[in-house]
Amino acid sequence: MVLFFISLVFILISSYFLSAILERQDTAKSFIYFAIISFSQIVLTTEVLSLFKQFKEVPFLVLNLLFFTVITFLWIKKGFPSWKFEYKEHFIRLKNSLMLDKSLLVLFFAWGFFMLVTLFLCSVSTVTDGDAKSYHVGRAAFWVLNSTVNHYPAIDVRALIFPINSEIVYSWIILFTKNLLFLGFLSFIFYFVYITSLYKIVHNLMGYSLRRTLWVVLIASSFAGVCAQISSNQTDLVIASLVTSSIYLFWSSFKDNKTVSIVISSLCYALAIGTKTSAGFLIPAVLIFFIYLSLRYKNFKNLLKFL
């Protein structure tokens, strides 16, 4: 367990440093970058080690240290950038919005209580989902035992043909902790990525008031499918977060004219395709929306960069 926390600290700190280098003014966007970079780092490290059948604790920590050293050097060279967030201003705006709408206030506190319950479930619950038992967690355990993410004999064909990114994170947790606890935190963390992206789309890009944005975010969070997925070992909420983040970052690239937004947007969708096949089904709809945005802003360069 100690080695797990060492690996986690390396990943989180290096991801924070890199996200601060890429974006320091918009904290919400920085948080999205932070989550995507952390996810990408675990996937990349596992894939590299798997090539040499070295998906083991010590080699994983060595690569964690390598990434941490390189990113820290860049962070120092860039002048120790950090996220900038006006906590007092945002708290006052949130308080005023809730005080103006008592129904929203009740819904907000109900959401907060549900988050506490979900956090508890993620901490103590083991694998309960049928799909997770049959192949999500099953192949993650096999990869840990064999130190590689190669295919293996399986009755359930889904274990051989479906994307693997979420299971790579599960295998990283199992590798260090030697148990099946904490796997639900993947969906839990990406839920916050999802609502952050949704908030930025509705409030910043579409221009709705904070109170209306909160209604959208909390109603979307109250859907039965979302509630069931937040603490589960399924991958639906993960790809929903990745696709929503991809849309938000691509849309925002027309506003801030930053290439990094397009790059991370493309990375988000690539990770989504590598996480669940459903992301592939969404490509036509997302592409049509991106073409619409390009026509609206009369800028096809961003679309070409994304592709």
PDB file of C-alpha atoms in Angstrom, residues 6-24 26-45 60 63-75 81-83 169 172 189-190 193 260 264 267 271:
ATOM      1  CA  ILE A   6       4.247   6.781  -3.631  1.00  0.00           C
ATOM      2  CA  SER A   7       3.200   6.061  -7.215  1.00  0.00           C
ATOM      3  CA  LEU A   8       0.006   8.071  -6.737  1.00  0.00           C
ATOM      4  CA  VAL A   9       1.916  11.059  -5.366  1.00  0.00           C
ATOM      5  CA  PHE A  10       4.379  10.997  -8.279  1.00  0.00           C
ATOM      6  CA  ILE A  11       1.514  10.901 -10.785  1.00  0.00           C
ATOM      7  CA  LEU A  12      -0.595  13.580  -9.101  1.00  0.00           C
ATOM      8  CA  ILE A  13       2.232  16.053  -8.525  1.00  0.00           C
ATOM      9  CA  SER A  14       3.712  15.663 -12.011  1.00  0.00           C
ATOM     10  CA  SER A  15       0.226  15.982 -13.547  1.00  0.00           C
ATOM     11  CA  TYR A  16      -0.430  19.118 -11.513  1.00  0.00           C
ATOM     12  CA  PHE A  17       2.867  20.664 -12.598  1.00  0.00           C
ATOM     13  CA  LEU A  18       2.181  19.917 -16.275  1.00  0.00           C
ATOM     14  CA  SER A  19      -1.418  21.158 -16.086  1.00  0.00           C
ATOM     15  CA  ALA A  20      -0.200  24.385 -14.477  1.00  0.00           C
ATOM     16  CA  ILE A  21       2.330  24.818 -17.282  1.00  0.00           C
ATOM     17  CA  LEU A  22      -0.377  24.350 -19.913  1.00  0.00           C
ATOM     18  CA  GLU A  23      -3.091  26.440 -18.226  1.00  0.00           C
ATOM     19  CA  ARG A  24      -2.868  28.596 -15.106  1.00  0.00           C
ATOM     20  CA  ASP A  26      -8.698  28.962 -15.894  1.00  0.00           C
ATOM     21  CA  THR A  27      -8.793  26.613 -12.907  1.00  0.00           C
ATOM     22  CA  ALA A  28     -11.633  24.481 -14.294  1.00  0.00           C
ATOM     23  CA  LYS A  29      -9.696  23.842 -17.487  1.00  0.00           C
ATOM     24  CA  SER A  30      -6.555  23.172 -15.434  1.00  0.00           C
ATOM     25  CA  PHE A  31      -8.449  20.545 -13.457  1.00  0.00           C
ATOM     26  CA  ILE A  32      -9.567  18.841 -16.681  1.00  0.00           C
ATOM     27  CA  TYR A  33      -5.979  18.873 -17.939  1.00  0.00           C
ATOM     28  CA  PHE A  34      -4.843  17.452 -14.589  1.00  0.00           C
ATOM     29  CA  ALA A  35      -7.274  14.520 -14.753  1.00  0.00           C
ATOM     30  CA  ILE A  36      -6.539  13.739 -18.403  1.00  0.00           C
ATOM     31  CA  ILE A  37      -2.761  13.895 -17.895  1.00  0.00           C
ATOM     32  CA  SER A  38      -2.968  11.597 -14.857  1.00  0.00           C
ATOM     33  CA  PHE A  39      -5.088   9.097 -16.779  1.00  0.00           C
ATOM     34  CA  SER A  40      -2.761   9.281 -19.787  1.00  0.00           C
ATOM     35  CA  GLN A  41       0.322   8.810 -17.645  1.00  0.00           C
ATOM     36  CA  ILE A  42      -0.988   5.595 -16.101  1.00  0.00           C
ATOM     37  CA  VAL A  43      -2.019   4.219 -19.508  1.00  0.00           C
ATOM     38  CA  LEU A  44       1.276   5.160 -21.181  1.00  0.00           C
ATOM     39  CA  THR A  45       3.420   3.770 -18.363  1.00  0.00           C
ATOM     40  CA  PHE A  60       6.329   1.289 -12.679  1.00  0.00           C
ATOM     41  CA  LEU A  63       8.940   5.390 -14.866  1.00  0.00           C
ATOM     42  CA  ASN A  64       6.838   7.438 -12.443  1.00  0.00           C
ATOM     43  CA  LEU A  65      10.037   8.952 -11.090  1.00  0.00           C
ATOM     44  CA  LEU A  66      11.315   9.597 -14.614  1.00  0.00           C
ATOM     45  CA  PHE A  67       8.127  11.424 -15.654  1.00  0.00           C
ATOM     46  CA  PHE A  68       8.127  13.322 -12.361  1.00  0.00           C
ATOM     47  CA  THR A  69      11.747  14.441 -12.795  1.00  0.00           C
ATOM     48  CA  VAL A  70      11.296  15.634 -16.390  1.00  0.00           C
ATOM     49  CA  ILE A  71       8.029  17.479 -15.702  1.00  0.00           C
ATOM     50  CA  THR A  72       9.394  19.054 -12.501  1.00  0.00           C
ATOM     51  CA  PHE A  73      12.408  20.338 -14.445  1.00  0.00           C
ATOM     52  CA  LEU A  74      10.062  21.931 -17.009  1.00  0.00           C
ATOM     53  CA  TRP A  75       7.898  23.352 -14.222  1.00  0.00           C
ATOM     54  CA  PRO A  81       3.411  28.223 -12.390  1.00  0.00           C
ATOM     55  CA  SER A  82       0.332  27.376 -10.290  1.00  0.00           C
ATOM     56  CA  TRP A  83      -3.425  27.362 -10.655  1.00  0.00           C
ATOM     57  CA  VAL A 169      -6.111   1.924 -14.300  1.00  0.00           C
ATOM     58  CA  TRP A 172      -2.452  -0.282 -11.654  1.00  0.00           C
ATOM     59  CA  ILE A 189     -13.129  11.291 -10.239  1.00  0.00           C
ATOM     60  CA  PHE A 190     -14.257  11.369 -13.852  1.00  0.00           C
ATOM     61  CA  VAL A 193     -14.466  15.989 -14.828  1.00  0.00           C
ATOM     62  CA  VAL A 260      -3.095  23.221 -26.351  1.00  0.00           C
ATOM     63  CA  ILE A 264      -5.927  17.920 -25.145  1.00  0.00           C
ATOM     64  CA  LEU A 267      -6.253  13.345 -26.552  1.00  0.00           C
ATOM     65  CA  LEU A 271      -8.605   8.049 -24.645  1.00  0.00           C
TER      66      LEU A 271
END
